[in-house]
Coordinates of C-alpha atoms and ligand atoms in Angstrom, one line a residue:
X1 CA -9.9 -26.1 3.3
X2 CA -6.1 -26.8 3.4
X3 CA -4.1 -23.6 4.1
X4 CA -1.1 -23.1 2.1
X5 CA 1.8 -20.9 3.9
X6 CA 4.4 -20.0 1.5
X7 CA 7.8 -18.2 2.8
X8 CA 10.2 -16.5 0.1
X9 CA 13.9 -16.7 1.1
X10 CA 15.6 -19.4 3.4
X11 CA 17.9 -17.1 5.3
X12 CA 17.9 -16.3 8.8
X13 CA 14.4 -15.0 9.1
X14 CA 12.6 -17.3 6.6
X15 CA 14.4 -20.4 7.8
X16 CA 13.5 -19.7 11.2
X17 CA 9.8 -18.9 10.8
X18 CA 9.3 -22.2 8.5
X19 CA 11.0 -24.4 11.2
X20 CA 8.9 -22.8 14.0
X21 CA 5.6 -23.3 12.1
X22 CA 6.5 -26.5 11.3
X23 CA 6.8 -27.7 15.0
X24 CA 3.9 -25.6 16.2
X25 CA 1.6 -26.8 13.5
X26 CA 2.5 -30.3 13.6
X27 CA -1.1 -31.6 14.2
X28 CA -2.5 -29.6 11.0
X29 CA 0.3 -30.7 8.8
X30 CA -0.3 -34.5 10.0
X31 CA -4.2 -33.9 9.2
X32 CA -3.3 -32.2 5.8
X33 CA -5.0 -29.1 6.9
X34 CA -1.7 -26.7 6.5
X35 CA 1.5 -26.9 4.2
X36 CA 4.2 -24.9 4.5
X37 CA 6.4 -24.3 1.3
X38 CA 9.9 -22.6 1.7
X39 CA 11.2 -21.0 -1.7
X40 CA 15.0 -20.6 -1.4
X41 CA 17.1 -19.5 -4.5
X42 CA 20.2 -21.2 -2.9
X43 CA 20.9 -24.7 -1.5
X44 CA 23.3 -23.1 1.2
X45 CA 22.5 -21.4 4.5
X46 CA 25.4 -19.0 5.6
X47 CA 25.5 -17.3 9.1
X48 CA 26.5 -13.8 7.8
X49 CA 28.1 -12.6 10.9
X50 CA 30.7 -15.0 10.4
X51 CA 32.2 -13.0 7.5
X52 CA 33.9 -10.7 10.1
X53 CA 35.7 -13.8 11.4
X54 CA 36.7 -15.1 8.4
X55 CA 38.1 -11.9 7.3
X56 CA 40.8 -12.2 10.2
X57 CA 41.2 -15.8 9.8
X58 CA 39.7 -16.5 13.3
X59 CA 37.5 -19.2 11.6
X60 CA 37.3 -21.4 8.4
X61 CA 34.8 -20.4 5.9
X62 CA 33.0 -23.5 6.1
X63 CA 32.6 -23.2 9.8
X64 CA 29.6 -20.9 8.8
X65 CA 27.8 -22.8 6.2
X66 CA 25.3 -25.7 6.2
X67 CA 23.2 -27.2 3.5
X68 CA 19.5 -25.8 3.7
X69 CA 18.4 -29.4 3.5
X70 CA 20.3 -30.2 6.8
X71 CA 18.4 -27.5 9.0
X72 CA 15.0 -27.4 7.5
X73 CA 12.3 -29.1 9.3
X74 CA 11.0 -32.4 7.7
X75 CA 7.3 -30.9 7.6
X76 CA 8.5 -28.0 5.5
X77 CA 8.8 -28.6 1.8
X78 CA 11.8 -26.7 0.5
X79 CA 11.9 -25.7 -3.2
X80 CA 15.2 -24.3 -4.9
X81 CA 13.9 -21.8 -7.1
X82 CA 14.1 -17.7 -7.7
X83 CA 10.9 -16.0 -7.3
X84 CA 10.5 -13.4 -10.1
X85 CA 7.3 -11.7 -9.2
X86 CA 4.5 -11.6 -6.5
X87 CA 1.1 -10.8 -7.6
X88 CA -0.6 -9.7 -4.5
X89 CA -4.0 -9.4 -6.2
X90 CA -4.1 -13.2 -7.5
X91 CA -2.4 -14.5 -4.2
X92 CA 0.6 -16.2 -6.2
X93 CA 4.2 -15.9 -6.6
X94 CA 5.8 -16.6 -9.9
X95 CA 9.3 -18.4 -11.0
X96 CA 10.5 -19.0 -14.3
X97 CA 9.6 -22.5 -13.6
X98 CA 6.0 -22.2 -12.2
X99 CA 3.4 -20.2 -10.1
X100 CA 3.1 -20.9 -6.3
X101 CA -0.4 -19.8 -5.0
X102 CA -0.5 -19.0 -1.2
X103 CA -3.2 -18.0 1.4
X104 CA -0.6 -16.7 3.6
X105 CA 2.9 -15.1 2.3
X106 CA 6.0 -14.4 4.3
X107 CA 8.6 -12.2 2.6
X108 CA 11.9 -13.0 4.0
X109 CA 14.2 -11.9 0.8
X110 CA 16.7 -9.9 2.8
X111 CA 18.9 -6.9 1.7
X112 CA 21.6 -6.9 -1.1
X113 CA 24.9 -4.8 -1.4
X114 CA 24.4 -2.4 -4.3
X115 CA 28.1 -2.3 -5.7
X116 CA 26.7 -0.2 -8.8
X117 CA 25.8 2.6 -6.4
X118 CA 29.5 4.2 -6.6
X119 CA 31.6 3.8 -10.0
X120 CA 34.6 2.2 -9.3
X121 CA 33.5 0.4 -6.1
X122 CA 33.2 -3.1 -7.6
X123 CA 36.6 -3.2 -8.8
X124 CA 38.5 -0.9 -6.5
X125 CA 37.1 -1.8 -2.9
X126 CA 37.3 -4.8 -0.6
X127 CA 34.2 -5.8 1.3
X128 CA 33.5 -8.3 4.1
X129 CA 29.8 -8.5 3.5
X130 CA 29.8 -11.3 1.1
X131 CA 31.2 -15.0 1.8
X132 CA 33.9 -14.3 -1.3
X133 CA 34.4 -10.5 -0.1
X134 CA 35.7 -11.8 3.4
X135 CA 38.0 -14.4 2.0
X136 CA 39.5 -12.0 -0.4
X137 CA 39.9 -9.5 2.2
X138 CA 41.4 -12.1 4.4
X139 CA 44.0 -12.7 1.9
X140 CA 44.6 -9.0 1.1
X141 CA 45.2 -8.2 4.8
X142 CA 48.0 -11.0 5.2
X143 CA 49.6 -9.3 2.3
X144 CA 49.3 -5.8 3.4
X145 CA 52.3 -5.0 5.7
X146 CA 52.3 -1.2 5.6
X147 CA 50.2 1.6 4.0
X148 CA 46.7 3.4 4.6
X149 CA 43.5 1.6 5.2
X150 CA 40.7 3.7 4.2
X151 CA 37.0 2.3 5.5
X152 CA 33.9 3.8 3.8
X153 CA 30.3 3.1 4.6
X154 CA 26.9 4.0 2.8
X155 CA 23.5 3.7 4.2
X156 CA 21.1 1.9 4.7
X157 CA 23.3 -1.3 5.3
X158 CA 22.8 -4.4 7.3
X159 CA 24.2 -4.8 10.7
X160 CA 25.2 -1.2 11.6
X161 CA 27.7 -2.2 14.0
X162 CA 29.9 -4.4 11.8
X163 CA 32.0 -1.6 9.9
X164 CA 32.9 -0.3 13.5
X165 CA 33.7 -3.8 14.8
X166 CA 36.1 -4.2 11.6
X167 CA 38.1 -1.2 12.1
X168 CA 38.4 -2.0 16.0
X169 CA 39.4 -5.5 15.1
X170 CA 41.9 -4.4 12.2
X171 CA 43.5 -2.4 15.1
X172 CA 44.0 -5.4 17.2
X173 CA 44.9 -7.5 14.2
X174 CA 48.0 -5.2 13.1
X175 CA 49.0 -4.7 16.8
X176 CA 49.2 -8.4 17.5
X177 CA 51.2 -8.7 14.2
X178 CA 53.6 -6.0 15.5
X179 CA 52.7 -3.8 12.3
X180 CA 50.4 -1.4 13.7
X181 CA 52.8 1.6 13.2
X182 CA 53.1 0.9 9.8
X183 CA 49.6 0.6 9.1
X184 CA 47.2 3.8 9.0
X185 CA 43.4 3.1 9.5
X186 CA 40.9 5.7 8.5
X187 CA 37.1 5.2 9.3
X188 CA 34.5 7.5 7.6
X189 CA 30.7 7.6 8.0
X190 CA 28.2 9.5 6.0
X191 CA 26.4 11.5 8.7
X192 CA 28.0 13.8 11.5
X193 CA 28.8 11.2 13.9
X194 CA 30.4 7.7 13.4
X195 CA 27.5 5.6 13.9
X196 CA 23.6 6.1 13.3
X197 CA 22.8 5.4 16.7
X198 CA 24.1 8.1 19.1
X199 CA 25.0 5.9 22.1
X200 CA 27.2 3.7 20.1
X201 CA 28.8 6.4 18.5
X202 CA 29.6 7.8 22.0
X203 CA 30.9 4.4 23.0
X204 CA 32.9 4.0 19.8
X205 CA 34.5 7.3 19.4
X206 CA 36.8 7.5 22.2
X207 CA 38.1 3.6 21.7
X208 CA 38.7 5.0 18.0
X209 CA 40.9 8.1 19.5
X210 CA 42.7 5.9 22.1
X211 CA 43.9 3.7 19.1
X212 CA 44.7 6.2 16.6
X213 CA 42.0 5.3 14.2
X214 CA 41.4 8.2 12.1
X215 CA 37.9 9.3 11.8
X216 CA 36.2 11.5 9.3
X217 CA 32.4 12.2 9.2
X218 CA 30.0 13.7 6.2
X219 CA 32.1 11.3 4.1
X220 CA 29.7 10.5 1.1
X221 CA 31.8 8.5 -1.6
X222 CA 30.8 9.5 -5.1
X223 CA 33.4 7.6 -7.3
X224 CA 36.6 5.4 -6.7
X225 CA 39.4 5.2 -9.0
X226 CA 40.9 1.8 -8.8
X227 CA 44.0 2.6 -10.8
X228 CA 45.1 5.9 -9.0
X229 CA 43.7 4.4 -5.7
X230 CA 42.0 7.4 -4.9
X231 CA 38.3 7.6 -3.4
X232 CA 36.4 10.8 -4.4
X233 CA 33.7 12.2 -2.1
X234 CA 30.6 14.3 -3.2
X235 CA 32.2 17.4 -1.6
X236 CA 34.9 17.3 -4.3
X237 CA 37.7 15.8 -2.0
X238 CA 40.2 13.3 -2.8
X239 CA 41.4 10.5 -0.4
X240 CA 44.4 8.3 -1.3
X241 CA 44.5 4.4 -0.1
X242 CA 46.5 1.4 -0.3
X243 CA 43.7 -0.5 0.7
X244 CA 39.9 0.4 0.5
X245 CA 37.4 -1.5 2.4
X246 CA 33.6 -0.4 1.5
X247 CA 30.2 -1.2 2.8
X248 CA 27.9 0.0 0.0
X249 CA 24.4 1.1 0.4
X250 CA 21.8 -2.0 0.5
X251 CA 18.7 -2.3 -1.4
X252 CA 15.8 -4.8 -1.3
X253 CA 15.8 -7.9 -3.5
X254 CA 15.2 -7.7 -7.2
X255 CA 12.1 -9.5 -6.7
X256 CA 10.6 -6.7 -4.8
X257 CA 11.7 -4.0 -6.9
X258 CA 10.5 -5.9 -10.1
X259 CA 6.9 -6.5 -8.6
X260 CA 6.5 -3.2 -7.7
X261 CA 5.5 -3.8 -4.1
X262 CA 8.4 -1.7 -2.2
X263 CA 9.8 1.6 -1.9
X264 CA 12.2 3.2 -4.4
X265 CA 15.1 1.1 -3.0
X266 CA 13.0 -2.2 -2.7
X267 CA 12.1 -2.3 1.1
X268 CA 8.5 -3.0 1.6
X269 CA 6.5 -1.0 3.6
X270 CA 5.5 -2.8 6.9
X271 CA 3.4 -2.4 10.0
X272 CA 6.1 -1.7 12.9
X273 CA 4.0 -3.9 15.4
X274 CA 2.0 -6.5 13.4
X275 CA 4.8 -6.8 10.7
X276 CA 1.9 -7.3 7.9
X277 CA 2.7 -5.6 4.6
X278 CA 1.0 -2.3 4.6
X279 CA -2.5 -2.8 2.9
X280 CA -2.5 -6.4 3.2
X281 CA -4.1 -8.8 5.4
X282 CA -2.3 -12.0 4.4
X283 CA 1.2 -11.1 3.7
X284 CA 3.7 -10.6 6.5
X285 CA 7.4 -9.3 6.1
X286 CA 10.4 -10.1 8.2
X287 CA 14.1 -9.0 8.6
X288 CA 16.2 -6.9 6.3
X289 CA 13.2 -6.9 3.6
X290 CA 11.1 -4.4 5.8
X291 CA 11.3 -0.6 5.6
X292 CA 11.1 -0.3 9.3
X293 CA 13.7 2.3 10.5
X294 CA 15.7 0.0 12.8
X295 CA 18.7 -2.0 12.4
X296 CA 18.7 -4.6 9.6
X297 CA 20.2 -7.6 11.8
X298 CA 19.7 -11.3 12.4
X299 CA 18.6 -10.6 16.1
X300 CA 15.8 -8.4 14.5
X301 CA 14.6 -11.2 12.1
X302 CA 14.7 -13.5 15.1
X303 CA 12.6 -11.2 17.5
X304 CA 10.1 -10.5 14.7
X305 CA 10.0 -14.3 14.0
X306 CA 8.8 -15.2 17.4
X307 CA 6.0 -12.7 16.9
X308 CA 5.1 -13.7 13.4
X309 CA 5.0 -17.5 14.4
X310 CA 2.7 -16.9 17.3
X311 CA 0.5 -14.9 14.9
X312 CA 0.2 -17.1 11.9
X313 CA -0.1 -20.1 14.4
X314 CA -3.1 -18.3 16.1
X315 CA -4.5 -17.5 12.9
X316 CA -4.5 -20.8 11.5
X317 CA -6.1 -22.0 14.7
X318 CA -8.8 -19.5 14.6
X319 CA -7.5 -17.5 17.4
X320 CA -6.9 -13.6 17.4
X321 CA -3.6 -12.3 16.3
X322 CA -2.1 -10.6 19.7
X323 CA 1.4 -10.8 19.2
X324 CA 3.1 -7.3 18.5
X325 CA 6.6 -6.6 17.7
X326 CA 8.1 -3.9 20.1
X327 CA 11.4 -3.1 17.9
X328 CA 13.6 -5.4 19.9
X329 CA 17.4 -5.6 18.4
X330 CA 20.4 -7.1 20.3
X331 CA 23.7 -6.9 19.0
X332 CA 27.5 -7.8 20.2
X333 CA 30.0 -4.9 19.7
X334 CA 33.3 -6.5 18.9
X335 CA 36.0 -4.3 20.6
X336 CA 38.8 -6.2 19.5
X337 CA 39.7 -9.7 18.6
X338 CA 39.3 -10.5 22.3
X339 CA 36.6 -8.6 23.9
X340 CA 33.1 -7.2 23.2
X341 CA 30.3 -4.8 24.2
X342 CA 26.7 -5.5 23.8
X343 CA 23.4 -3.4 23.2
X344 CA 19.8 -4.4 23.2
X345 CA 17.2 -1.6 22.3
X346 CA 13.6 -1.3 20.8
X347 CA 11.2 1.2 19.6
X348 CA 11.0 2.9 23.2
X349 CA 14.5 2.1 24.9
X350 CA 17.7 3.7 23.3
X351 CA 20.8 1.4 23.5
X352 CA 23.2 1.7 26.3
X353 CA 26.4 -0.3 25.3
X354 CA 27.5 -2.6 28.2
X355 CA 30.8 -2.6 29.9
X356 CA 33.4 -4.2 27.3
X357 CA 34.5 -7.7 28.5
X358 CA 36.2 -10.9 27.3
X359 CA 33.2 -12.6 28.5
X360 CA 30.8 -10.8 25.8
X361 CA 33.5 -11.8 23.0
X362 CA 33.0 -15.2 24.3
X363 CA 29.1 -15.0 23.9
X364 CA 29.2 -13.8 20.6
X365 CA 31.4 -16.7 19.6
X366 CA 29.0 -19.1 21.3
X367 CA 25.9 -17.4 19.9
X368 CA 27.6 -18.4 16.4
X369 CA 27.2 -21.9 17.4
X370 CA 24.0 -21.7 19.1
X371 CA 22.5 -20.2 15.9
X372 CA 22.1 -23.3 14.3
X373 CA 19.6 -24.3 16.9
X374 CA 18.1 -21.0 16.7
X375 CA 17.6 -21.2 12.7
X376 CA 16.0 -24.9 13.2
X377 CA 13.4 -23.3 15.3
X378 CA 14.5 -25.0 18.5
X379 CA 15.8 -22.0 20.6
Ligands
FAD1 C1 29.2 -9.1 7.9 C2 28.1 -9.1 8.5 C3 28.0 -9.3 9.8 C4 26.6 -9.2 10.5 N1 26.8 -9.3 12.0 C5 25.2 -9.4 12.6 C6 25.4 -9.5 13.9 O1 26.6 -9.6 14.7 N2 24.2 -9.6 14.5 C7 23.1 -9.6 14.0 O2 22.0 -9.8 14.3 N3 22.8 -9.4 12.7 C8 24.2 -9.4 11.8 N4 24.3 -9.4 10.3 C9 23.1 -9.2 9.7 C10 22.2 -10.5 9.5 O3 23.0 -11.5 8.8 C11 21.0 -10.2 8.8 O4 20.5 -9.2 8.9 C12 19.9 -11.4 8.5 O5 20.6 -12.4 7.9 C13 18.9 -10.9 7.9 O6 17.9 -11.9 7.8 P1 16.9 -12.1 6.6 O7 16.1 -13.4 6.9 O8 16.1 -10.8 6.4 O9 17.7 -12.1 5.2 P2 19.0 -12.9 4.6 O10 19.5 -13.9 5.7 O11 19.7 -12.4 4.0 O12 18.2 -14.0 3.8 C14 17.3 -13.7 2.5 C15 17.3 -15.0 1.9 O13 16.4 -14.7 0.7 C16 16.8 -15.2 -0.3 N5 16.1 -14.7 -1.6 C17 16.2 -13.2 -1.9 N6 15.5 -13.1 -3.2 C18 15.1 -14.4 -3.3 C19 14.0 -14.8 -4.5 N7 13.6 -14.0 -5.5 N8 13.6 -16.1 -4.5 C20 14.2 -17.0 -3.5 N9 15.1 -16.5 -2.5 C21 15.4 -15.2 -2.4 C22 18.5 -15.0 -0.3 O14 19.2 -15.7 -1.2 C23 18.5 -15.3 1.1 O15 19.0 -16.4 1.2 C24 25.5 -9.3 9.8 C25 25.7 -9.3 8.3 C26 26.7 -9.4 7.8 C27 26.7 -9.3 6.3

C-alpha cells in the first residue's frame, strides 16, 4: 500500500529532509508507492543566519530569501497551509481547510520568539532574530551615533552564539565608523557566565574585556519601560539605555502547544538518538522543535536530517533503522565583521573554539551561499 510521508514546516530541517527523501525515494515515488507532502505556512524560505549581516548592512535582505517553490524538489507536493492540530491517535494533521492523513510524520515547526514573555519588550526593544527586526535594527544603528546599547538575552533561544556575535560585530561596526568612543556596549546573560557553553564563554569573555564591552551576568529581564528607556531586572535593578536589543525566550510552535504534544513551552519530547517523538514509532522530530538539550541551530537540523532521511528511507525499503544522531552541532562564531572562530561538538565531545581567522569568516560567508544546495538536499 502507498505510504504517505507528511512533513510540517518548510524551514531548514523540513525542506532539507523533504528534498533528500524525494531524491532517495525516486523509484518508489515513480511507482506510486510513496508520496511526500510538505506543508508550509509560508511561500518564502529565509536563511535566518543572514539576519546578522542584514543588521550591519553587509548584505541586502533579499539576498537571503528564496521562494519555497524554487527550492523544493519536483517529487515533493508542497501545500501552503497552517496546521492547527496534530492528532496522533488518528494519524492525521488538521488545518482550517482540510485533514491530512499520514503514515510517517516529520514535525519541523521550529521555535518562535516570545515577545510577550516580558512586558514592554515588543514596544521597547530591537531584535535581529526576525526579518523585519533585522532591517529595523540596521536603520536604527545607522542613526545611533552615541549612547548606551544594552543587549539582553533570555533562554532558550535559537543559535546560542548569535547574541555574542552581535556584540562583537557591533564593537567593530562602531570602530570602523570612528564612533566607538561615543558608544557604550553592555552585554548581559541570565546565568553566571556569558554563554551557556563554558568553553564558548571562556573564548568570548577576554574578547569582550579587550574591547571594552561591559558584561553583566545573572541578568534576568522582568519588564521594559520604553518611555523612560529603562530595563528592569528580577532583582529589582533598573538599567537605562539609549538602544535596547533583546533576544526573548523562545517557545515551540502554536500547533504543538494547541495539540498538547509538547512540554510546557511547546518543545516535543524526543529520543536523543532516533529523533522519534517519545512514545511514538511513526512520528519524527527535527531541529528547533525538539526538546533536546542541545543548540537550536541550522547545523543541528542538518546533521539530524541526514540521520532521519537514512532511517525513513530504510523504513520504506523494509530495512532496519540503524542511523543514530550523536548530538553533532557546528557553529561559526563571528568575532568582528571580518574574522571568526568555529566550534563543533556532540553529546560526548565539548566544544573547543578554533583560532580566530579571516578564513573562518570567509567560510561562514561561503556557507551562506552553499546553504541553498544543502536545503535542496544536494549537499
Ligand atoms: C539571527 C539568527 C542567526 C542564526 N545563525 C545560525 C548559525 O550561524 N548557524 C546555525 O546553525 N543556525 C543559526 N540560526 C538558527 C537556525 O536558523 C535555526 O535553528 C534553524 O532554522 C532551525 O530549523 P528548523 O527547521 O527547526 O526551523 P525553521 O527553519 O525555523 O522552520 C520552521 C518552519 O515551520 C513553519 N511552521 C511553523 N508552524 C507551522 C504550522 N503550524 N504549519 C505549517 N508550517 C509551520 C515555520 O513557518 C517555518 O517555516 C540562526 C538563527 C537566527 C534567528
